[in-house]
Amino acid sequence: QVQLVESGGGLVQAGGSRRLSCAASGRTFSSYAMGWFRQAPGKERESVAAISWSGGNTYYADSVKGRFTISRDNARNTVYLQMNSLKPEDTAVYYCAAGETLYRAYAPAGPHEYGYWGQGTQVTVSS
């Protein structure tokens, strides 16, 4: 069982930066791939970024490539999403998720591959 708590959301001006954190409980955090998803009002949840259990593999949605960076600290049971050059279209509730990948070098993008979800943190980018 893994419990996830996101933090770091808030209001930021366009062009600014924000770092989201996701703290996980559970002894086997390091065995899970981690992902960040977001959902804007009236839109479906979409994948933003993902990272394999070791951190050696990552995935980014085209819309955030070059602007967002996902990382993890297995010693701290925490995954991060550094968001730079934010745009108003990045406004959404951001969720982190954990998925068991049995130590494969794989950063899943699909939400169906994640069994545990946090409650989300709101990020609002003003123009």
Short mmCIF file of C-alpha atoms in Angstrom, two decimals, residues 12-127:
data_model
loop_
_atom_site.label_atom_id
_atom_site.label_comp_id
_atom_site.label_asym_id
_atom_site.label_seq_id
_atom_site.Cartn_x
_atom_site.Cartn_y
_atom_site.Cartn_z
CA VAL A 12 2.29 31.71 -10.46
CA GLN A 13 2.70 34.20 -13.26
CA ALA A 14 3.28 33.08 -16.80
CA GLY A 15 6.96 32.48 -17.41
CA GLY A 16 7.54 31.61 -13.80
CA SER A 17 8.56 28.37 -12.12
CA ARG A 18 7.11 26.05 -9.56
CA ARG A 19 8.28 22.79 -7.99
CA LEU A 20 5.78 20.17 -6.99
CA SER A 21 6.61 17.47 -4.50
CA CYS A 22 4.94 14.17 -3.83
CA ALA A 23 5.72 12.41 -0.58
CA ALA A 24 5.03 8.71 -0.45
CA SER A 25 4.53 6.42 2.49
CA GLY A 26 5.37 2.76 2.37
CA ARG A 27 8.54 0.76 2.51
CA THR A 28 8.60 -0.15 -1.17
CA PHE A 29 8.53 3.32 -2.69
CA SER A 30 11.72 2.63 -4.60
CA SER A 31 10.10 -0.25 -6.47
CA TYR A 32 7.38 1.93 -8.01
CA ALA A 33 7.42 3.96 -11.15
CA MET A 34 6.05 7.42 -10.45
CA GLY A 35 4.03 9.69 -12.65
CA TRP A 36 2.60 13.18 -12.71
CA PHE A 37 -0.76 13.80 -14.34
CA ARG A 38 -2.93 16.87 -14.61
CA GLN A 39 -6.55 17.69 -15.20
CA ALA A 40 -7.87 21.05 -16.28
CA PRO A 41 -11.54 22.00 -15.90
CA GLY A 42 -13.65 20.32 -18.53
CA LYS A 43 -10.77 18.22 -19.81
CA GLU A 44 -9.65 14.66 -19.34
CA ARG A 45 -6.75 13.75 -17.09
CA GLU A 46 -3.53 13.73 -19.08
CA SER A 47 -0.07 12.40 -18.48
CA VAL A 48 2.61 15.00 -17.85
CA ALA A 49 5.74 13.06 -16.91
CA ALA A 50 6.86 9.74 -15.52
CA ILE A 51 10.00 8.22 -14.05
CA SER A 52 11.10 4.64 -13.59
CA TRP A 53 11.85 3.11 -10.21
CA SER A 54 15.57 3.89 -10.51
CA GLY A 55 15.19 7.28 -12.14
CA GLY A 56 17.02 6.04 -15.20
CA ASN A 57 14.05 6.30 -17.54
CA THR A 58 11.72 9.23 -17.98
CA TYR A 59 8.76 10.20 -20.10
CA TYR A 60 7.43 13.66 -20.91
CA ALA A 61 4.35 14.79 -22.74
CA ASP A 62 5.18 16.83 -25.82
CA SER A 63 3.47 19.84 -24.29
CA VAL A 64 5.97 20.02 -21.41
CA LYS A 65 9.21 18.76 -22.96
CA GLY A 66 12.06 21.15 -22.32
CA ARG A 67 10.11 22.96 -19.60
CA PHE A 68 9.32 20.34 -16.95
CA THR A 69 11.69 17.94 -15.21
CA ILE A 70 10.69 14.93 -13.15
CA SER A 71 13.06 13.52 -10.55
CA ARG A 72 12.94 11.30 -7.51
CA ASP A 73 14.79 10.78 -4.25
CA ASN A 74 14.22 7.23 -3.11
CA ALA A 75 15.95 7.90 0.20
CA ARG A 76 13.31 10.56 0.94
CA ASN A 77 10.39 8.68 -0.67
CA THR A 78 9.69 11.75 -2.74
CA VAL A 79 9.16 12.55 -6.40
CA TYR A 80 9.41 16.07 -7.80
CA LEU A 81 8.15 17.96 -10.79
CA GLN A 82 10.13 21.08 -11.60
CA MET A 83 8.04 23.31 -13.85
CA ASN A 84 9.69 26.18 -15.68
CA SER A 85 8.46 28.67 -18.28
CA LEU A 86 4.91 28.09 -17.13
CA LYS A 87 2.05 28.95 -19.43
CA PRO A 88 -1.62 29.66 -18.67
CA GLU A 89 -2.48 26.37 -20.39
CA ASP A 90 -0.52 24.57 -17.66
CA THR A 91 -3.26 25.52 -15.20
CA ALA A 92 -4.70 22.33 -13.76
CA VAL A 93 -4.89 20.09 -10.74
CA TYR A 94 -1.70 18.06 -10.69
CA TYR A 95 -1.72 14.51 -9.38
CA CYS A 96 1.11 12.16 -8.62
CA ALA A 97 0.69 8.44 -9.00
CA ALA A 98 2.61 5.28 -8.19
CA GLY A 99 2.66 2.14 -10.28
CA GLU A 100 4.27 -1.21 -9.60
CA THR A 101 6.58 -2.08 -12.50
CA LEU A 102 8.53 -4.91 -10.86
CA TYR A 103 11.81 -3.01 -11.23
CA ARG A 104 11.57 -2.73 -15.00
CA ALA A 105 13.38 0.17 -16.66
CA TYR A 106 10.08 1.71 -17.66
CA ALA A 107 8.36 5.05 -17.15
CA PRO A 108 4.66 4.42 -17.84
CA ALA A 109 2.58 7.15 -19.43
CA GLY A 110 -0.86 5.60 -19.22
CA PRO A 111 -2.98 6.29 -16.13
CA HIS A 112 -4.22 2.69 -16.16
CA GLU A 113 -0.70 1.60 -15.20
CA TYR A 114 -0.87 3.38 -11.87
CA GLY A 115 -2.62 1.90 -8.88
CA TYR A 116 -2.12 4.64 -6.33
CA TRP A 117 -3.03 8.32 -6.62
CA GLY A 118 -2.66 11.42 -4.54
CA GLN A 119 -5.40 13.96 -3.91
CA GLY A 120 -3.92 16.56 -6.23
CA THR A 121 -2.57 20.09 -5.92
CA GLN A 122 -3.85 23.09 -7.85
CA VAL A 123 -1.48 25.02 -10.09
CA THR A 124 -2.81 28.25 -11.55
CA VAL A 125 -0.77 30.20 -14.09
CA SER A 126 -1.89 33.77 -14.65
CA SER A 127 -1.24 35.60 -17.90
#
